[in-house]
Coordinates of C-alpha atoms in Angstrom, one line a residue:
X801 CA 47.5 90.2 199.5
X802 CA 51.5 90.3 200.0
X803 CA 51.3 88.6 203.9
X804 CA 48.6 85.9 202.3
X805 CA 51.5 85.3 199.1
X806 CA 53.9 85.4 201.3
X807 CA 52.0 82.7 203.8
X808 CA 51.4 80.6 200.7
X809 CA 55.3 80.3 199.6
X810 CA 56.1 79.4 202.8
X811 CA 53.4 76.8 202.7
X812 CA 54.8 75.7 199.2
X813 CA 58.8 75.2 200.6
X814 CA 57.1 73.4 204.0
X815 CA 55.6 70.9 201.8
X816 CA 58.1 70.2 198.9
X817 CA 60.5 69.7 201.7
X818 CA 58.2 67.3 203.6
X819 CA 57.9 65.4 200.8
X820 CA 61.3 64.5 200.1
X821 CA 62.1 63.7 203.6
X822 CA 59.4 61.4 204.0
X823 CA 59.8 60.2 200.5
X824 CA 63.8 59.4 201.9
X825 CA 62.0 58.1 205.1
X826 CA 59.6 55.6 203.2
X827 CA 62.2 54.4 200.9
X828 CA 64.8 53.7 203.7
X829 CA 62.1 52.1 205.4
X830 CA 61.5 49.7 202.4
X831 CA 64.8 48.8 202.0
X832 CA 65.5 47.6 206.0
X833 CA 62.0 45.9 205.7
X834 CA 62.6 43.9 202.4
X835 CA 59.4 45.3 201.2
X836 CA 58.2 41.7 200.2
X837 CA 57.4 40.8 203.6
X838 CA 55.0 43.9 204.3
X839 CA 52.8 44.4 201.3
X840 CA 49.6 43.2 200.4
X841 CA 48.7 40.5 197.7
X842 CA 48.0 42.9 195.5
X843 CA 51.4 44.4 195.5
X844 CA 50.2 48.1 197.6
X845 CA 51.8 49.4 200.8
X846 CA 50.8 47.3 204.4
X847 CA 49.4 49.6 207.3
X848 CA 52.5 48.2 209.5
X849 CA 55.0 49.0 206.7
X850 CA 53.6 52.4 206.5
X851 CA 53.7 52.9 209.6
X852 CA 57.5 51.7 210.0
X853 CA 57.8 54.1 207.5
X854 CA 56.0 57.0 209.6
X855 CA 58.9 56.3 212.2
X856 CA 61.9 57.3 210.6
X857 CA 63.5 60.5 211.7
X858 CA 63.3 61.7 207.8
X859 CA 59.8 61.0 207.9
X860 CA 58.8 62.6 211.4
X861 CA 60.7 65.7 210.4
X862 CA 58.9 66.0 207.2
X863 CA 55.8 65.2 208.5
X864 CA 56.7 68.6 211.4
X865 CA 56.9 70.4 208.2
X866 CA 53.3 69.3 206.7
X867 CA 52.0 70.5 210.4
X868 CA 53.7 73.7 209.9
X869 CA 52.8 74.0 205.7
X870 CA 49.0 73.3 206.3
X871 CA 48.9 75.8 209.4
X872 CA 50.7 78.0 206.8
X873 CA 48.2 76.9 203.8
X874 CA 44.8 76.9 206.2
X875 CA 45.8 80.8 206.9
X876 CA 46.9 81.5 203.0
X877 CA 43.7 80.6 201.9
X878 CA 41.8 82.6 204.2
X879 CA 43.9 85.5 202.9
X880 CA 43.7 85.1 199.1
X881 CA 41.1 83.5 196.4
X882 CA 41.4 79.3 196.3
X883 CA 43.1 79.5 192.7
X884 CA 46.0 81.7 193.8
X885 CA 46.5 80.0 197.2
X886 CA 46.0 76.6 196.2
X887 CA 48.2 77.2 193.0
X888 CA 51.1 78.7 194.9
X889 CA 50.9 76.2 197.8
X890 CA 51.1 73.5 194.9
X891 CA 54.3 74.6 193.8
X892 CA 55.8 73.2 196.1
X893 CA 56.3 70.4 193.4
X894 CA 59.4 72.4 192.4
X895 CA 60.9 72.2 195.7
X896 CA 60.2 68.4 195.5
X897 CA 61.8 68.4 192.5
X898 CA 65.0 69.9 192.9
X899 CA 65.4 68.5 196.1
X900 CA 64.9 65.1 194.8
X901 CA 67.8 65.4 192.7
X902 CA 69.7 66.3 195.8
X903 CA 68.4 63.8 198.1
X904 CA 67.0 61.1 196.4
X905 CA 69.3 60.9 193.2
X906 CA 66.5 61.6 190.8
X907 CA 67.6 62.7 187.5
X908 CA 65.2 65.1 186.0
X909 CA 64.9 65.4 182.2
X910 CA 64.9 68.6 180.2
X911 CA 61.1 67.8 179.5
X912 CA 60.7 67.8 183.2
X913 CA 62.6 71.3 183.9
X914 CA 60.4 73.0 181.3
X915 CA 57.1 71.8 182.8
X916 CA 58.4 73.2 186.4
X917 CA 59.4 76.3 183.9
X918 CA 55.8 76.6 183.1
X919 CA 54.5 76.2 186.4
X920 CA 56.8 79.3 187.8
X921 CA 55.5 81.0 184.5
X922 CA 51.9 80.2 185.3
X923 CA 52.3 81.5 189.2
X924 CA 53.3 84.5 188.4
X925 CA 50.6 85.1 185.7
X926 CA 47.8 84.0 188.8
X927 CA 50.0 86.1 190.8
X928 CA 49.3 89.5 188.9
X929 CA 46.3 88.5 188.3
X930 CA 44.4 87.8 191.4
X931 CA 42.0 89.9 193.2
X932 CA 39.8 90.3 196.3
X933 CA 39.1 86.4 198.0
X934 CA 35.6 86.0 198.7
X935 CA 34.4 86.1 202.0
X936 CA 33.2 82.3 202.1
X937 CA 30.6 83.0 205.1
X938 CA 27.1 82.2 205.2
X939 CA 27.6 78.8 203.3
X940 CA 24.4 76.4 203.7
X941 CA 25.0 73.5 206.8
X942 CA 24.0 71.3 204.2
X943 CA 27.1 72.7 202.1
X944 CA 29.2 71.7 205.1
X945 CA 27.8 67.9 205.4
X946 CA 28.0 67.4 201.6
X947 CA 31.7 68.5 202.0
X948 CA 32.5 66.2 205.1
X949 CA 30.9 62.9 203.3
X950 CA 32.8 63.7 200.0
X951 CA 36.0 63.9 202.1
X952 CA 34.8 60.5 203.8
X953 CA 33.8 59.0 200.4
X954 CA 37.7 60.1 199.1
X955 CA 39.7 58.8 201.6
X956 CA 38.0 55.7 202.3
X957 CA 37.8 54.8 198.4
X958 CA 41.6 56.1 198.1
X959 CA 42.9 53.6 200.9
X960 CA 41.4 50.6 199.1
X961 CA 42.1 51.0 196.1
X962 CA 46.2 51.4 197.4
X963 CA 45.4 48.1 199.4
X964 CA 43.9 46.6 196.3
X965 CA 45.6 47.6 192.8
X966 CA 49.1 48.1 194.5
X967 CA 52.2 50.0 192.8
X968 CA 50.0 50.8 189.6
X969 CA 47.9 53.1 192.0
X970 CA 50.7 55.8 192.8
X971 CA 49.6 58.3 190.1
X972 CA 45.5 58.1 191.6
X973 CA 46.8 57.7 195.3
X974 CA 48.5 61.5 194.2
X975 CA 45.7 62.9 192.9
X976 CA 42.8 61.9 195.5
X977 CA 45.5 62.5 198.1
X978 CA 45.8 66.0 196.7
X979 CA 41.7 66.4 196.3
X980 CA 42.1 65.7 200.2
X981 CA 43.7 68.6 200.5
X982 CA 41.8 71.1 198.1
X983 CA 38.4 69.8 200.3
X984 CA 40.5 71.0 203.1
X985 CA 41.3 74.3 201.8
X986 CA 37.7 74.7 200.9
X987 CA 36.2 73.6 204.5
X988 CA 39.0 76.6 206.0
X989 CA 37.5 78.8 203.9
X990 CA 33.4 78.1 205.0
X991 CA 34.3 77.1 208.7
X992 CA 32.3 79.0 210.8
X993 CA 32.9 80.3 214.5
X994 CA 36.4 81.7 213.0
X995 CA 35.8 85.4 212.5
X996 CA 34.6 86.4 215.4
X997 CA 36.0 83.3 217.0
X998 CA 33.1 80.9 218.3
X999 CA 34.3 77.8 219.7
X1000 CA 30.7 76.5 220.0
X1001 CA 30.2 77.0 216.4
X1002 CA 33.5 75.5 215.2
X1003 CA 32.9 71.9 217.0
X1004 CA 29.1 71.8 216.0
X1005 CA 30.5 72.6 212.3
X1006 CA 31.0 69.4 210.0
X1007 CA 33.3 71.6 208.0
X1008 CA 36.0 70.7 211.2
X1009 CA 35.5 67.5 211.0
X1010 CA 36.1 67.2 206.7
X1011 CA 39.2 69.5 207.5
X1012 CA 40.2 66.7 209.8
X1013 CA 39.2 63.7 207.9
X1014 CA 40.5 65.1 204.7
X1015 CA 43.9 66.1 206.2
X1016 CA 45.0 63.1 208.0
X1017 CA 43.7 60.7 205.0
X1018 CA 45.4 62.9 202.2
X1019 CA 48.2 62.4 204.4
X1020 CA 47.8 58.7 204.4
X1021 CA 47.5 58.9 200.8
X1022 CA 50.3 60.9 200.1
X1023 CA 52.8 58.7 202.1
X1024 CA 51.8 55.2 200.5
X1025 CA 51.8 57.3 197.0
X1026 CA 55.8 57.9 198.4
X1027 CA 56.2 54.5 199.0
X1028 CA 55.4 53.1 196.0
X1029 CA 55.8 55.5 192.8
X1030 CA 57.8 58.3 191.9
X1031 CA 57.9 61.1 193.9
X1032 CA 57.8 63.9 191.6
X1033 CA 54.9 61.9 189.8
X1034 CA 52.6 61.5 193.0
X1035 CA 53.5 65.0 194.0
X1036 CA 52.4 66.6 190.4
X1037 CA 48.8 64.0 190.7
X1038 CA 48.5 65.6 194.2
X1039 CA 49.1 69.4 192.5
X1040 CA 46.5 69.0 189.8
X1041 CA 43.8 67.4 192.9
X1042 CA 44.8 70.0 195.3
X1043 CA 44.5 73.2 192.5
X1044 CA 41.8 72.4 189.7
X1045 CA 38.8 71.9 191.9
X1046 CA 39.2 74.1 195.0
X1047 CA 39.6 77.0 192.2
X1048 CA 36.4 76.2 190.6
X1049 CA 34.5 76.0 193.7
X1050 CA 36.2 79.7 194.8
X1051 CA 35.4 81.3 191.8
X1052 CA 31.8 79.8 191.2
X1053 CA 30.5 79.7 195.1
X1054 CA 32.5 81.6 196.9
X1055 CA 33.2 84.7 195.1
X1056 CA 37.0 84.7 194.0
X1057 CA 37.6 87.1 191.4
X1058 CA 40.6 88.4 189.5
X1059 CA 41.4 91.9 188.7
X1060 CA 38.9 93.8 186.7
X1061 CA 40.0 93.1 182.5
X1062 CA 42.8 90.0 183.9
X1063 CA 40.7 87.2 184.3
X1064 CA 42.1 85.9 181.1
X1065 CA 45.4 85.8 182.7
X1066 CA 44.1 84.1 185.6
X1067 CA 42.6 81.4 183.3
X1068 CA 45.8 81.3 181.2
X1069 CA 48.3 81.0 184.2
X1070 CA 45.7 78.7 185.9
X1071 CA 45.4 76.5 183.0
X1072 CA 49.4 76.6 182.3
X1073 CA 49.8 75.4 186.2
X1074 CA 47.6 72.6 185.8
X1075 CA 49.2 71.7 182.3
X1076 CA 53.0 71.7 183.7
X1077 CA 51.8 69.6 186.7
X1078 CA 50.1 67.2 184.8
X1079 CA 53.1 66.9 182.5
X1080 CA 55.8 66.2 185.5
X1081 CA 53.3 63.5 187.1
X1082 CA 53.6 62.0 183.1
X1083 CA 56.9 62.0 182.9
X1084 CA 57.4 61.1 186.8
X1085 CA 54.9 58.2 186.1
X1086 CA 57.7 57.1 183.5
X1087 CA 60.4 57.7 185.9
X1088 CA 59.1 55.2 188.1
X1089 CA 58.1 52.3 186.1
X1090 CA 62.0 52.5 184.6
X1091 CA 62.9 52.1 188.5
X1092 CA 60.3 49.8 189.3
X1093 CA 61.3 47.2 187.2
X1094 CA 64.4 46.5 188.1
X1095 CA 63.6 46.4 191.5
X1096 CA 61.0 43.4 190.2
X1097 CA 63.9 41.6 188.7
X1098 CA 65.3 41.5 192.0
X1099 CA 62.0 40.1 194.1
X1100 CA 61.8 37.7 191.7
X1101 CA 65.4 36.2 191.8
X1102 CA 65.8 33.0 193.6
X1103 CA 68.2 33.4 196.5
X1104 CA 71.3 31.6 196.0

């Protein structure tokens, strides 16, 4: 239990810290780019201006540390139940946070502090509460295949609708980028030909290939969510995808448990983590429609 919390932090600070140097990348990226030039009709993020984005030092060092926090997160959640991993790996929204303030100038508001206050309250509560992880194995193939299509079905309905609505899709961009990463956290969990180690049975297994497909698109996702909305806000969205589910799924079909008598502190700290994340992506969402409209202004001044 302690190596698998201790796994999970590490995850957590690998991906807050990610976040804010690609959000620093992407934004920087933006500015030498005159956006205007490299979006879509409908206002969302080009593929070149992403990928201009992608090649920024900020961004290819944060993007070193996603590698490292999903190696980190992949073995966390073979260690302890979805709900705890997941939730602790999500915290890394407080490490985007404060960062942010560092980094990108963002000025959180007390409101904002006391939902990260509530978050640190509800990992603690999941913390003492947890118990044995289920083992995972002996999933149905058809399990598997059902998993790799919903990870298809995600990321290919995330991208368009990015391409499509444009700046106002930030907040879902978040969130389906963060369901992205709960399906991967799930397919780690039922992979087979891991213990004992079977390469045969790990490349016949669609659970790879949704691990793949979901990683690399909630990627995607994540970055044009960067791009074009607040930070803290698309990282709280991707908090609440990448927690709620996968900690359904572990309790109800793959035997998480909690401590015997503390399952209603798992539920309360589990519920009070969701709750404080959804409040910082409200109050992020607010953040950046404040700094979004000034930016406006400016596109749609005349040059003198």
């Amino acid at each position: 239990m302690l190596i698998g919390l201790v796994t999970a932090v590490a995850a957590s600070v690998c991906y807050g810290t990610g976040s804010v140097l690609q959000a620093v990348g992407s934004r920087r990226s933006a500015r030498s780019d005159a956006a205007t030039t490299a979006r879509t009709q409908y206002g969302g993020p080009s593929l070149s201006s992403t990928a201009k984005a992608a090649m920024t030092w900020e961004f290819i060092v944060g993007t070193v540390l996603d590698f490292v926090g999903f190696a980190l997160g992949a073995l966390a959640a073979r260690l302890l139940p979805l709900f705890l991993s997941q939730t602790v790996i999500s915290a890394n929204l407080i490490i985007t946070a404060v960062l942010s303030v560092r980094l990108l100038q963002v000025r959180l508001t007390r409101a904002e502090w006391t939902s990260i206050g509530v978050v640190c309250a509800a990992l603690v509560l999941l913390a003492t509460a947890a118990g044995e992880e289920g083992s995972g194995h002996g999933t149905p193939i058809a399990t598997h295949w059902w998993l790799l299509a919903i990870s298809l079905a995600l990321m290919a309905g995330g991208t368009l609708a990015v391409r499509l609505v444009g700046p106002r899709a930030a907040i879902l961009a978040g969130l389906l980028s963060g369901l992205g990463f709960g399906a991967l956290g799930v397919g780690v969990r039922v992979l087979n030909g891991v213990a004992p180690f079977d390469p045969a049975a790990m490349l016949t297994d669609p659970a790879l290939y949704a691990i793949v497909t979901a990683g690399v698109g909630g990627m995607y996702l994540h970055t044009v969510a960067l791009q074009i909305g607040s930070v803290n806000g698309a990282t709280a969205a991707l908090v609440v995808g990448e927690t709620v589910l996968p900690g359904a799924i572990g309790v109800l079909w793959l035997g998480d448990a909690s401590r015997p008598g503390l399952a209603w502190m798992a539920m309360l700290g589990f519920v009070l983590a969701v709750a404080g994340a959804v409040a910082v992506a409200w109050f992020g969402g607010a953040e950046a429609q404040v700094e979004e409209q000034p930016q406006q202004e400016a596109e749609l001044t005349p040059a003198r």
